XYZ file of C-alpha atoms in Angstrom:
780
model
C 148.203 -128.354 -54.106
C 145.145 -127.799 -54.688
C 144.594 -126.434 -51.253
C 147.630 -124.044 -52.083
C 146.281 -122.854 -55.248
C 142.663 -122.086 -53.564
C 144.466 -120.077 -50.891
C 146.067 -117.853 -53.429
C 142.954 -117.386 -54.929
C 141.210 -116.341 -51.798
C 144.347 -113.818 -50.924
C 143.972 -112.179 -54.799
C 140.326 -111.712 -54.042
C 141.004 -109.825 -50.751
C 143.754 -107.790 -52.292
C 141.550 -107.139 -55.592
C 138.050 -106.265 -52.698
C 140.339 -104.296 -50.679
C 141.911 -102.078 -53.640
C 137.865 -101.646 -55.219
C 137.061 -100.345 -51.971
C 139.931 -98.328 -51.376
C 139.206 -96.740 -54.590
C 135.330 -96.378 -53.980
C 135.881 -94.544 -50.995
C 138.591 -92.274 -52.480
C 136.057 -91.103 -55.327
C 133.558 -90.580 -52.801
C 135.936 -88.051 -50.866
C 136.988 -90.292 -48.194
C 135.398 -91.051 -44.387
C 134.058 -87.873 -43.482
C 134.901 -86.532 -39.875
C 137.423 -88.868 -39.494
C 139.112 -87.345 -42.624
C 138.348 -83.767 -41.296
C 139.720 -84.310 -38.032
C 143.246 -85.316 -39.407
C 142.727 -82.353 -41.927
C 142.430 -80.065 -38.703
C 145.327 -81.820 -36.729
C 147.395 -81.069 -40.094
C 146.087 -77.606 -40.688
C 147.836 -76.724 -37.248
C 151.164 -77.989 -38.394
C 152.991 -74.856 -39.781
C 150.267 -72.894 -40.712
C 150.836 -69.915 -42.880
C 151.581 -66.344 -41.577
C 148.867 -64.164 -41.500
C 148.684 -61.363 -44.173
C 150.446 -58.035 -43.345
C 148.280 -56.403 -46.150
C 144.978 -56.870 -44.082
C 143.621 -55.296 -41.083
C 140.624 -56.004 -39.062
C 138.564 -53.003 -37.399
C 136.643 -55.004 -34.474
C 133.568 -54.287 -33.059
C 134.477 -55.570 -30.178
C 133.431 -55.495 -26.160
C 135.451 -52.306 -25.713
C 133.946 -50.663 -28.307
C 129.868 -51.699 -27.528
C 130.946 -50.636 -23.964
C 131.951 -47.413 -25.249
C 129.661 -46.611 -27.984
C 126.468 -48.267 -26.770
C 124.795 -51.639 -27.725
C 124.294 -52.971 -30.750
C 122.917 -52.047 -33.446
C 124.642 -48.578 -33.575
C 123.284 -45.593 -35.538
C 124.172 -45.738 -38.819
C 125.956 -42.544 -38.713
C 128.731 -44.093 -36.356
C 129.027 -46.407 -39.154
C 129.316 -43.076 -41.814
C 131.740 -41.739 -39.182
C 134.394 -44.978 -39.095
C 134.316 -45.196 -43.115
C 134.966 -41.397 -42.945
C 138.142 -41.706 -40.314
C 139.576 -45.025 -41.956
C 139.260 -43.159 -45.675
C 141.138 -40.930 -44.034
C 144.403 -42.784 -44.070
C 143.885 -44.003 -47.914
C 143.190 -47.837 -47.311
C 143.552 -50.089 -50.768
C 139.857 -51.199 -49.984
C 137.407 -50.906 -47.241
C 134.813 -53.991 -46.370
C 131.814 -53.304 -44.194
C 131.005 -56.670 -42.959
C 127.805 -55.803 -41.560
C 124.030 -56.816 -42.143
C 122.366 -53.474 -43.826
C 119.426 -55.216 -45.988
C 117.160 -53.080 -43.624
C 116.585 -49.322 -44.522
C 116.627 -46.826 -41.542
C 113.707 -45.358 -40.143
C 115.219 -41.836 -41.059
C 116.050 -41.899 -44.670
C 118.588 -38.955 -44.078
C 120.691 -41.256 -42.245
C 121.033 -43.901 -44.570
C 121.920 -41.140 -47.236
C 124.590 -39.713 -44.701
C 126.327 -43.291 -44.984
C 126.248 -43.508 -48.654
C 127.473 -40.432 -48.909
C 130.550 -41.185 -47.178
C 130.830 -44.832 -48.862
C 130.421 -43.024 -52.188
C 133.333 -40.519 -51.185
C 135.391 -43.321 -49.889
C 135.118 -44.988 -53.505
C 136.842 -48.077 -52.332
C 133.760 -49.644 -49.812
C 132.695 -53.122 -50.544
C 129.236 -54.202 -49.137
C 128.462 -58.153 -48.388
C 125.599 -60.121 -49.463
C 124.067 -62.223 -47.053
C 122.307 -65.489 -48.022
C 119.187 -67.009 -46.348
C 117.521 -70.485 -46.918
C 114.245 -70.435 -46.881
C 111.913 -73.432 -46.237
C 112.157 -75.914 -49.551
C 115.781 -75.293 -49.714
C 115.469 -71.989 -51.715
C 118.287 -69.781 -50.975
C 117.703 -66.194 -51.196
C 120.085 -63.291 -51.159
C 119.778 -60.271 -49.019
C 121.338 -56.980 -50.425
C 122.351 -53.904 -48.680
C 119.320 -51.091 -49.118
C 119.295 -49.610 -52.178
C 121.153 -46.530 -51.424
C 123.846 -48.256 -49.990
C 123.840 -50.727 -52.727
C 124.489 -48.129 -55.248
C 126.900 -46.126 -53.270
C 129.434 -49.303 -52.770
C 132.355 -49.848 -55.129
C 131.248 -53.525 -55.084
C 129.191 -56.035 -53.494
C 130.248 -59.845 -52.397
C 128.839 -62.800 -50.501
C 130.135 -63.611 -46.965
C 128.651 -67.403 -46.816
C 130.961 -69.915 -45.778
C 130.921 -73.796 -45.909
C 130.207 -75.616 -42.582
C 131.241 -79.347 -42.526
C 128.943 -81.882 -41.100
C 130.695 -81.123 -37.455
C 129.787 -77.743 -37.554
C 133.288 -76.437 -38.277
C 133.610 -74.081 -40.903
C 136.894 -75.236 -43.355
C 136.209 -73.943 -46.901
C 134.352 -71.260 -48.765
C 133.031 -71.049 -52.451
C 134.512 -68.078 -53.895
C 131.486 -67.320 -56.296
C 127.713 -67.966 -55.430
C 124.736 -67.152 -57.563
C 122.106 -68.103 -60.122
C 121.857 -68.856 -63.645
C 119.040 -67.773 -66.011
C 116.584 -64.610 -66.544
C 117.199 -62.028 -63.456
C 120.038 -64.067 -62.173
C 123.073 -62.812 -60.932
C 126.669 -64.166 -59.415
C 128.439 -62.551 -57.057
C 132.070 -63.162 -55.782
C 133.259 -63.920 -52.167
C 133.407 -60.557 -50.032
C 137.073 -61.348 -49.890
C 137.621 -61.845 -54.087
C 135.627 -58.330 -54.318
C 137.787 -56.374 -51.655
C 141.209 -57.585 -53.812
C 139.688 -56.577 -56.682
C 138.472 -53.084 -55.503
C 142.232 -53.142 -53.735
C 143.756 -53.343 -57.142
C 145.722 -56.795 -55.685
C 146.513 -59.407 -58.516
C 144.480 -62.086 -58.996
C 144.721 -65.035 -61.149
C 142.846 -65.188 -64.220
C 140.674 -67.917 -63.162
C 139.636 -68.205 -59.569
C 141.288 -71.167 -57.271
C 139.053 -74.143 -56.231
C 137.104 -77.158 -57.086
C 134.911 -76.116 -60.063
C 130.976 -76.776 -60.151
C 130.178 -79.043 -63.047
C 128.124 -77.072 -65.882
C 124.221 -76.892 -65.539
C 123.190 -79.187 -68.049
C 125.628 -81.953 -66.267
C 124.746 -81.233 -62.440
C 120.995 -82.097 -63.311
C 119.739 -79.245 -61.074
C 117.144 -77.185 -62.615
C 117.692 -73.823 -64.247
C 117.663 -70.681 -61.703
C 119.103 -72.816 -59.018
C 121.200 -71.121 -56.621
C 124.606 -72.263 -57.507
C 127.947 -72.324 -56.143
C 131.751 -72.679 -57.615
C 135.271 -72.537 -57.470
C 135.122 -74.501 -53.571
C 138.544 -73.701 -51.895
C 139.742 -75.227 -48.197
C 140.968 -72.484 -46.231
C 144.499 -72.549 -45.114
C 143.956 -70.587 -41.432
C 146.563 -68.397 -39.766
C 145.387 -69.533 -36.137
C 142.643 -69.073 -34.163
C 140.441 -66.242 -33.618
C 142.616 -63.033 -33.107
C 145.318 -64.065 -35.219
C 144.974 -61.190 -37.769
C 146.032 -57.776 -36.630
C 143.260 -55.868 -35.228
C 141.995 -52.598 -33.985
C 138.847 -51.364 -31.779
C 136.481 -49.812 -33.653
C 136.523 -47.268 -30.298
C 139.939 -46.546 -30.797
C 139.599 -45.928 -34.675
C 136.513 -43.573 -33.870
C 139.006 -41.731 -31.118
C 141.557 -41.673 -33.737
C 143.912 -43.245 -31.430
C 145.600 -45.368 -34.081
C 148.715 -44.812 -36.006
C 148.670 -42.504 -38.969
C 150.006 -44.907 -41.486
C 147.864 -47.849 -40.095
C 145.029 -48.413 -43.047
C 147.562 -46.720 -45.900
C 147.256 -48.818 -48.957
C 145.634 -52.124 -46.756
C 142.675 -54.169 -47.020
C 140.687 -52.918 -44.066
C 137.728 -55.299 -42.873
C 135.103 -54.054 -40.518
C 132.972 -56.518 -38.502
C 131.652 -57.917 -35.454
C 134.463 -59.666 -33.384
C 132.152 -60.032 -30.215
C 130.963 -63.384 -29.519
C 127.918 -61.906 -28.171
C 126.889 -60.400 -31.630
C 126.620 -64.018 -33.588
C 128.847 -63.555 -36.349
C 131.245 -66.478 -34.977
C 132.130 -69.704 -36.140
C 134.297 -72.892 -35.138
C 137.491 -73.208 -37.313
C 139.772 -75.991 -37.473
C 142.414 -74.030 -35.414
C 140.036 -72.836 -32.751
C 140.352 -74.177 -29.480
C 137.984 -75.710 -27.393
C 134.780 -73.626 -26.906
C 136.076 -71.228 -29.067
C 135.348 -69.432 -32.240
C 136.819 -67.471 -34.745
C 134.579 -64.342 -36.012
C 132.906 -63.749 -39.407
C 135.089 -60.719 -40.264
C 138.540 -62.850 -39.782
C 137.555 -66.093 -41.298
C 137.018 -63.157 -44.318
C 140.338 -62.406 -43.742
C 142.007 -65.438 -43.465
C 140.474 -65.741 -47.210
C 141.999 -62.602 -48.102
C 145.308 -63.853 -47.149
C 145.435 -67.129 -48.858
C 144.273 -65.372 -51.991
C 146.998 -62.716 -51.453
C 149.901 -65.586 -50.988
C 148.142 -68.205 -53.044
C 147.935 -70.747 -50.334
C 144.621 -71.883 -50.815
C 143.869 -75.652 -50.375
C 141.953 -77.634 -52.889
C 139.846 -80.626 -52.356
C 140.457 -83.681 -54.321
C 139.071 -84.532 -57.561
C 137.126 -87.954 -57.268
C 140.046 -89.658 -59.398
C 142.456 -87.783 -57.178
C 141.014 -89.238 -54.359
C 140.727 -92.696 -55.699
C 144.678 -93.046 -56.844
C 145.834 -91.620 -53.386
C 144.246 -94.624 -51.973
C 145.077 -96.904 -54.361
C 148.936 -95.848 -53.895
C 148.660 -96.217 -50.195
C 147.473 -99.588 -50.630
C 150.193 -100.405 -53.408
C 152.486 -99.837 -50.459
C 150.686 -102.317 -48.079
C 149.798 -105.168 -50.336
C 153.577 -106.273 -50.719
C 153.683 -106.363 -46.622
C 150.748 -108.857 -46.326
C 152.272 -111.040 -49.106
C 155.623 -111.271 -48.110
C 155.902 -111.377 -44.548
C 154.984 -112.898 -41.512
C 151.904 -112.029 -39.193
C 154.302 -110.673 -36.363
C 156.715 -108.813 -39.080
C 153.601 -107.362 -41.233
C 152.346 -105.925 -37.768
C 155.373 -104.135 -37.826
C 155.446 -103.174 -41.500
C 151.772 -102.048 -41.521
C 152.859 -100.074 -38.221
C 155.721 -98.320 -40.470
C 153.280 -98.014 -43.506
C 150.595 -96.148 -41.608
C 152.912 -93.304 -40.835
C 153.915 -92.806 -43.939
C 150.118 -92.344 -45.451
C 149.635 -89.861 -42.999
C 152.957 -87.836 -43.964
C 152.200 -88.362 -47.599
C 148.993 -86.636 -47.062
C 150.087 -83.797 -44.994
C 152.895 -83.316 -47.709
C 150.528 -83.081 -50.131
C 148.415 -80.378 -48.265
C 151.431 -78.310 -47.089
C 153.458 -78.270 -50.276
C 150.961 -78.583 -52.961
C 147.700 -77.264 -51.584
C 145.837 -80.371 -51.922
C 143.940 -82.082 -49.664
C 143.943 -85.860 -49.873
C 141.902 -87.701 -47.208
C 143.829 -90.830 -45.761
C 141.402 -92.598 -43.525
C 139.791 -94.258 -46.524
C 142.751 -95.794 -46.871
C 144.281 -96.921 -43.673
C 140.328 -98.422 -42.484
C 140.417 -100.476 -45.817
C 144.397 -101.744 -44.466
C 142.919 -102.445 -41.142
C 140.288 -104.831 -42.569
C 142.606 -106.152 -45.329
C 144.966 -106.902 -42.557
C 142.305 -108.507 -40.262
C 140.951 -110.592 -43.179
C 144.404 -111.843 -44.393
C 145.403 -112.757 -41.207
C 142.110 -114.925 -40.470
C 142.313 -116.613 -43.798
C 146.283 -117.223 -42.686
C 144.941 -118.553 -39.577
C 142.321 -121.317 -41.485
C 144.412 -122.065 -43.892
C 147.075 -122.983 -41.473
C 144.149 -124.770 -39.040
C 143.076 -126.647 -42.288
C 146.409 -127.606 -43.049
C 147.237 -128.816 -39.341
C 144.172 -130.876 -39.884
C 145.096 -132.515 -43.107
C 148.770 -133.183 -41.969
C 147.304 -134.384 -38.244
C 145.341 -136.856 -40.351
C 148.006 -137.728 -42.354
C 150.177 -138.301 -39.708
C 147.337 -140.662 -37.602
C 147.323 -142.900 -41.008
C 150.758 -143.479 -40.430
C 152.394 -141.820 -43.367
C 155.176 -141.091 -41.466
C 157.071 -144.241 -40.757
C 159.430 -143.461 -37.714
C 157.398 -143.527 -34.376
C 159.149 -143.801 -30.951
C 157.345 -144.935 -28.075
C 159.686 -143.501 -25.901
C 159.989 -140.007 -27.247
C 155.949 -139.799 -27.018
C 156.379 -140.793 -23.648
C 159.080 -138.129 -22.977
C 157.452 -135.082 -24.799
C 153.861 -135.867 -23.594
C 152.257 -135.038 -26.581
C 150.101 -137.460 -28.452
C 148.107 -136.808 -32.024
C 144.453 -135.050 -31.281
C 144.738 -135.230 -27.604
C 145.809 -131.932 -26.103
C 143.884 -129.828 -24.301
C 142.861 -126.042 -25.493
C 140.901 -124.523 -28.144
C 141.338 -125.419 -31.842
C 144.740 -123.963 -32.798
C 146.221 -125.183 -29.920
C 145.400 -128.472 -30.154
C 146.279 -128.323 -33.968
C 149.733 -126.726 -32.898
C 150.404 -129.275 -30.415
C 149.713 -132.351 -32.484
C 151.951 -130.520 -35.282
C 154.560 -130.051 -32.278
C 154.489 -134.054 -31.754
C 154.445 -134.586 -35.723
C 157.349 -132.545 -35.679
C 159.050 -134.286 -33.003
C 158.909 -137.606 -34.642
C 159.964 -135.834 -38.339
C 162.968 -134.514 -36.176
C 163.810 -137.883 -35.139
C 163.078 -139.419 -38.752
C 165.842 -137.060 -39.921
C 168.519 -137.967 -37.437
C 168.196 -141.490 -37.882
C 168.130 -140.932 -42.064
C 171.114 -138.790 -41.133
C 172.756 -141.745 -39.327
C 172.222 -143.765 -41.792
C 173.467 -141.456 -44.409
C 176.633 -141.196 -42.485
C 177.002 -145.053 -41.799
C 177.122 -145.643 -45.907
C 180.905 -146.173 -46.625
C 180.171 -144.609 -49.951
C 180.073 -140.498 -50.755
C 176.489 -139.816 -50.561
C 174.749 -136.472 -51.205
C 171.296 -135.164 -51.099
C 170.114 -132.801 -53.674
C 166.824 -131.179 -54.275
C 164.993 -130.268 -57.187
C 167.421 -127.357 -58.104
C 170.313 -129.730 -57.581
C 171.467 -128.158 -54.554
C 172.908 -130.234 -51.667
C 170.735 -130.571 -48.804
C 173.010 -133.311 -46.718
C 175.962 -134.850 -46.921
C 177.350 -138.156 -45.194
C 180.484 -138.608 -43.358
C 182.437 -139.867 -46.689
C 181.294 -136.899 -48.152
C 182.886 -134.383 -46.063
C 186.056 -136.368 -45.776
C 186.451 -136.874 -50.077
C 185.783 -132.941 -50.376
C 187.480 -131.795 -47.610
C 184.711 -129.818 -46.551
C 182.267 -129.699 -43.631
C 178.534 -130.669 -43.845
C 177.121 -126.979 -43.489
C 179.552 -125.858 -46.044
C 178.710 -128.134 -48.584
C 174.813 -127.772 -48.211
C 173.546 -125.235 -50.423
C 176.456 -126.028 -53.141
C 175.327 -126.534 -56.604
C 175.807 -130.474 -57.693
C 177.251 -129.226 -61.472
C 180.130 -127.585 -59.859
C 180.618 -129.669 -57.313
C 181.335 -132.532 -59.167
C 183.044 -130.570 -61.843
C 186.516 -132.136 -61.437
C 185.048 -135.241 -62.188
C 185.574 -136.616 -65.775
C 183.829 -137.155 -67.750
C 180.578 -136.218 -66.140
C 177.226 -137.885 -66.953
C 175.848 -136.641 -70.288
C 176.719 -133.119 -70.447
C 175.545 -131.547 -66.915
C 173.870 -133.005 -63.940
C 170.815 -130.773 -64.338
C 168.771 -130.411 -67.817
C 167.916 -126.949 -68.923
C 165.243 -126.144 -66.173
C 167.698 -126.251 -63.565
C 166.352 -130.035 -62.487
C 168.812 -133.272 -61.924
C 168.499 -134.900 -65.156
C 166.580 -138.166 -64.720
C 168.681 -140.361 -67.013
C 171.405 -140.539 -63.809
C 168.899 -142.287 -61.837
C 168.314 -144.927 -64.666
C 172.115 -145.354 -65.823
C 174.618 -143.865 -63.796
C 178.250 -143.115 -65.060
C 181.779 -144.158 -64.257
C 183.976 -141.224 -63.980
C 187.456 -140.304 -62.610
C 188.769 -137.460 -60.519
C 192.234 -135.171 -60.994
C 193.607 -138.212 -58.586
C 192.955 -140.971 -60.674
C 190.287 -142.548 -58.469
C 187.227 -144.249 -59.949
C 184.034 -143.835 -59.477
C 180.392 -144.981 -60.122
C 178.268 -141.954 -60.420
C 174.698 -142.765 -59.740
C 171.443 -140.661 -58.733
C 168.214 -141.900 -57.685
C 165.259 -140.251 -56.953
C 163.472 -140.038 -53.545
C 159.439 -139.719 -53.936
C 157.407 -138.057 -51.493
C 154.499 -139.199 -50.274
C 152.434 -138.242 -53.277
C 155.088 -140.191 -55.610
C 156.804 -137.304 -57.164
C 160.610 -137.040 -56.364
C 161.498 -133.731 -55.093
C 164.760 -135.040 -53.373
C 167.762 -136.992 -55.179
C 170.380 -139.303 -53.616
C 173.874 -139.063 -55.548
C 176.022 -141.380 -54.990
C 179.678 -141.953 -55.467
C 180.807 -145.561 -55.365
C 184.706 -145.896 -55.082
C 185.313 -148.468 -57.764
C 189.052 -148.127 -58.189
C 190.316 -151.112 -56.514
C 187.913 -153.039 -58.413
C 188.876 -151.533 -61.893
C 192.599 -152.280 -60.790
C 191.523 -155.752 -60.153
C 190.123 -156.249 -63.557
C 193.138 -154.648 -64.868
C 195.288 -157.316 -62.861
C 193.040 -160.139 -64.061
C 193.079 -158.705 -67.995
C 197.056 -159.170 -67.501
C 197.366 -162.339 -66.004
C 195.070 -163.558 -68.414
C 197.172 -162.017 -71.251
C 200.575 -163.314 -69.354
C 198.983 -167.062 -69.298
C 197.265 -166.785 -72.740
C 200.022 -165.042 -74.818
C 203.175 -164.675 -73.297
C 203.933 -168.006 -71.552
C 201.443 -169.643 -74.386
C 203.827 -168.684 -77.256
C 207.042 -170.434 -76.236
C 205.375 -173.491 -75.261
C 203.302 -173.654 -78.410
C 206.805 -172.841 -80.079
C 208.382 -175.948 -77.846
C 205.716 -178.367 -79.143
C 205.972 -177.250 -82.919
C 209.782 -178.043 -82.354
C 209.223 -181.617 -81.311
C 206.325 -182.265 -83.869
C 209.005 -181.052 -86.695
C 211.553 -182.725 -85.223
C 209.309 -186.200 -85.059
C 208.094 -185.736 -88.377
C 211.802 -185.357 -89.716
C 214.373 -186.145 -87.634
C 217.234 -184.986 -89.762
C 215.661 -181.865 -90.686
C 216.698 -180.278 -87.457
C 219.496 -181.808 -85.949
C 218.992 -182.686 -82.056
C 221.633 -180.268 -80.918
C 219.781 -176.863 -82.632
C 216.798 -178.515 -81.285
C 217.626 -178.655 -77.933
C 219.323 -175.175 -78.459
C 215.755 -173.536 -79.077
C 213.873 -175.450 -76.707
C 216.237 -174.224 -73.899
C 215.660 -170.541 -75.157
C 211.882 -170.889 -74.949
C 211.762 -172.676 -71.344
C 214.436 -169.687 -70.385
C 212.156 -167.242 -71.812
C 209.369 -169.060 -69.990
C 211.118 -169.040 -66.852
C 211.938 -165.508 -67.002
C 208.410 -164.501 -67.669
C 206.856 -166.319 -64.871
C 209.977 -164.794 -62.899
C 209.069 -161.654 -63.482
C 205.166 -161.828 -63.204
C 205.890 -163.244 -59.902
C 208.259 -160.585 -59.085
C 205.860 -157.624 -60.007
C 203.308 -159.452 -57.925
C 204.868 -159.485 -55.109
C 206.145 -156.020 -55.267
C 202.220 -155.233 -55.600
C 200.654 -157.244 -52.779
C 203.213 -158.779 -50.568
C 203.918 -156.396 -47.306
C 206.934 -154.557 -46.963
C 209.421 -155.749 -44.779
C 210.544 -152.155 -43.552
C 214.011 -151.720 -42.170
C 216.661 -149.185 -42.488
C 218.151 -149.298 -45.917
C 221.722 -147.944 -46.781
C 221.158 -146.806 -50.236
C 224.553 -146.865 -50.854
C 224.514 -150.656 -50.376
C 221.767 -151.061 -52.341
C 223.926 -149.278 -55.316
C 227.216 -151.780 -54.736
C 225.034 -154.804 -55.038
C 223.407 -153.980 -58.264
C 226.994 -152.672 -59.474
C 228.329 -155.958 -58.709
C 225.204 -158.076 -59.561
C 225.473 -156.834 -63.325
C 229.709 -156.324 -63.191
C 229.781 -159.570 -65.236
C 227.565 -158.561 -67.872
C 228.981 -155.177 -68.333
C 232.207 -156.589 -68.555
C 231.189 -159.338 -71.373
C 229.789 -156.038 -73.202
C 233.077 -154.001 -72.888
C 230.659 -151.579 -71.180
C 232.742 -149.733 -68.079
C 230.614 -149.693 -64.947
C 231.218 -146.921 -62.666
C 229.348 -145.503 -59.181
C 229.485 -142.251 -57.507
C 228.532 -142.689 -53.477
C 228.435 -140.169 -50.895
C 230.371 -139.920 -47.632
C 228.524 -142.099 -44.807
C 225.489 -143.635 -44.991
C 222.314 -142.906 -47.143
C 219.340 -144.012 -45.020
C 216.152 -145.090 -45.976
C 212.876 -147.110 -44.566
C 212.347 -149.806 -46.768
C 212.701 -153.331 -47.913
C 215.969 -153.770 -49.121
C 215.321 -156.575 -51.189
C 212.795 -155.240 -53.171
C 214.817 -151.741 -53.312
C 218.117 -153.720 -54.624
C 215.896 -155.697 -57.119
C 214.593 -152.270 -58.611
C 218.149 -150.821 -58.827
C 219.630 -153.886 -60.364
C 216.712 -153.814 -63.341
C 218.012 -149.946 -63.834
C 221.320 -151.135 -63.836
C 220.791 -154.177 -66.105
C 218.931 -152.539 -68.850
C 221.222 -149.775 -69.229
C 224.079 -152.316 -69.590
C 222.100 -154.082 -71.971
C 220.946 -151.293 -74.211
C 224.667 -149.480 -74.228
C 227.237 -150.337 -76.898
C 230.768 -151.682 -76.526
C 233.222 -148.963 -75.068
C 230.567 -146.898 -73.400
C 230.139 -146.230 -69.722
C 227.219 -146.908 -67.046
C 227.158 -144.074 -64.108
C 225.714 -144.949 -60.727
C 225.416 -142.031 -58.717
C 223.777 -141.574 -55.212
C 223.339 -138.133 -53.895
C 220.935 -135.916 -51.620
C 218.868 -132.977 -52.424
C 215.889 -131.401 -50.020
C 215.566 -134.665 -47.972
C 215.357 -136.738 -50.826
C 218.119 -139.556 -52.360
C 218.570 -139.496 -55.762
C 219.746 -142.386 -56.780
C 220.623 -142.360 -60.719
C 221.471 -144.611 -63.738
C 222.730 -142.976 -66.589
C 223.707 -144.879 -69.809
C 225.324 -144.139 -73.447
C 223.136 -145.935 -75.392
C 220.444 -145.638 -77.982
C 217.964 -143.340 -76.227
C 214.364 -143.552 -76.362
C 211.897 -142.209 -78.546
C 208.987 -140.045 -76.975
C 206.412 -142.501 -77.806
C 208.502 -145.253 -76.265
C 208.896 -143.026 -73.061
C 204.860 -142.586 -72.961
C 204.139 -146.596 -72.720
C 207.779 -147.877 -71.186
C 206.629 -148.347 -67.574
C 203.633 -150.387 -68.551
C 203.376 -154.157 -68.077
C 204.623 -155.945 -70.930
C 206.068 -152.897 -72.584
C 209.172 -152.928 -74.613
C 211.162 -150.452 -76.630
C 211.327 -150.211 -80.374
C 215.041 -150.501 -80.180
C 216.432 -153.596 -82.032
C 217.840 -155.006 -78.684
C 214.569 -154.806 -76.748
C 214.142 -158.194 -76.117
C 213.100 -158.923 -72.636
C 209.689 -159.577 -71.213
C 208.817 -156.227 -70.425
C 207.733 -156.713 -66.799
C 211.361 -155.342 -64.814
C 210.461 -151.072 -65.428
C 207.003 -152.005 -64.117
C 208.419 -153.877 -61.045
C 210.813 -150.816 -60.349
C 208.167 -148.241 -60.527
C 205.543 -150.326 -58.273
C 208.396 -150.449 -55.743
C 209.500 -147.225 -55.956
C 205.922 -145.630 -55.520
C 205.171 -148.300 -52.807
C 208.214 -146.747 -50.983
C 206.708 -143.287 -51.266
C 209.178 -142.237 -54.294
C 208.870 -141.725 -57.323
C 210.452 -142.766 -60.770
C 211.901 -140.543 -63.335
C 213.776 -140.595 -66.755
C 215.104 -138.387 -68.914
C 216.182 -139.608 -72.296
C 217.650 -138.315 -75.826
C 217.747 -140.097 -78.891
C 221.403 -140.754 -79.708
C 222.771 -139.742 -76.616
C 221.564 -141.882 -73.748
C 219.139 -142.098 -70.825
C 219.068 -141.356 -67.196
C 216.592 -143.299 -64.994
C 216.361 -141.774 -61.211
C 214.812 -142.884 -57.861
C 213.792 -140.399 -55.619
C 213.061 -141.623 -52.076
C 212.327 -139.696 -49.006
C 215.122 -139.550 -46.319
C 212.413 -140.331 -43.829
C 210.395 -142.593 -46.026
C 206.903 -143.427 -44.541
C 204.722 -146.725 -45.173
C 202.280 -146.260 -48.048
């Protein structure tokens, strides 16, 4: 037990360590590139549709071929703005680097004029990271910045693998002289008058006091993952050359957000994104278009807060830990294979339904680690257990060792070849073989017991049953197994104590000390005993319940008691009376005349003779083998009537018989049946008054012969009927002078012939005794 408790503690430590590691990794945001790879995979599943409200004017390869090498003169940009503005766009985003003045100031003035006349142009703010980590914003030249409706930063966030997946919607610097800029896409939507939430989406940056950063440090806020609609070229785009030639539909730009930017990879403003294919890139201007589309559709994605990542990892582990705890290694592997897709599906659903990215890899890695460590511990525990059990087997703690079985299996303790586990498994296989042999031996011994025997566990449920139990309960051994003893033995009354089990469901140990006598519904009597079967540690794990049939023993005891009563009381009383009469006569011969003395002695001797004769006849009826032969019950009735005719005539009683035509055959002992019928007719005549009638009839109903003897005597009280068929029982009526064995004899004979004896009696009216015998009476 100590080993099992230690194993439970180790498993609990593995679970706690796994939960702690999963929470820590989830708090820190997952496992980096592995989670990012899954994010890219999930992003490719049902990406959002590109916004129809955003159009790109692309400075592409055809434009460069037609207009000339880059950079273009700013007069071209002014002409481009004029042509776009002519269609009344909602906003124009000129995503071009304009931080250096043109050598000709008039050119900048012409471009500033075009920007000013449009009134809806947003210019970009680029950032440069200086040595030492400082960030320097690069604004458009002063005339252009002054003419623009708004400025916005165009920085995007590249992850450790260089892929752009997120953006900070605000960047800037606090403190004196500091300034914050919204992202280029946010500024465009604000200029276009598109509805935006009161607070920008995205994960907020901590306050300056909480961040630990120095005042004036470049800071970023509202971090948001970009829900890309697809790879580069997904958003609707027209060539800048077509716009300059006027070769575009008249309403293409009306009330739309128009972004102008480089789309040629040769210009360098391209980025890898989650949905770009191998060696392909997305232009920066289209990244801004995707951000604007997300903000318009509300489909931007959020990075998890630390507690959200930790909670997700813990919830994933909550699905996994019961798998380890409840299932075998093989089934736990299958269940783990089912849990992994559930965790991945939960992460994907959170991304697409709620726009929340929950990195799953940390939870999956911890699951894999826990699975390996858990099963390593299982293997270690199993190996230690095998070592201990094999050691106990070597010490001979299992008594049954069959040499021929060892030769047949070819296994010996501790000598198998192979690695450690293989040797232990083979040793345990040999032990299991011995245990099976022991089990067969125990089962054979149990079956050989003549008494009913059940083996029950601590919970009071049957584990084994012998053949005697199968025969008694009328159920096979498989059906008996698993049944509760209390329910199985509920028909025995009285049960030992109140229940076979105590309040905790364990077998009551008092039964092992005392046992109890009980009786079933068929009248069979048993001695119920429970014996504990201790294991190697001396603890009672199983109980042997035995039911010893003591019916014949108790019957023999009752017969012994009746014989003693007969000898002590019934036979002794008349003999004592005779001795008293002789003593009285010897003392005074004249006090009791000789004739009266002899008459009294004669009566006492006759009673003694009747008692002895009745007792012998009853004993013969109970024990002597029946001389079975075909018997005509009509002859039995006639013989009984003839035997009692003189007595009936003397009492002035009419004796009638009613017999069927033909024979009334049964299989039985004619002498005993005739004696039983004579007892009934004799009693009927003895208790009937003068001038009455006794009817003896015989009829057949449903394959049963009914021999009826009816009188018109005083009848019997309910108290007399209860004890009438007991030995030495006599009725309370004044004429009930017999020895009380006649009806007991009759009942015994009828039962031994497979029949039954019935009585109907009404005080003041008379009684009817009926002997019912089957027409095909079989030996009992």
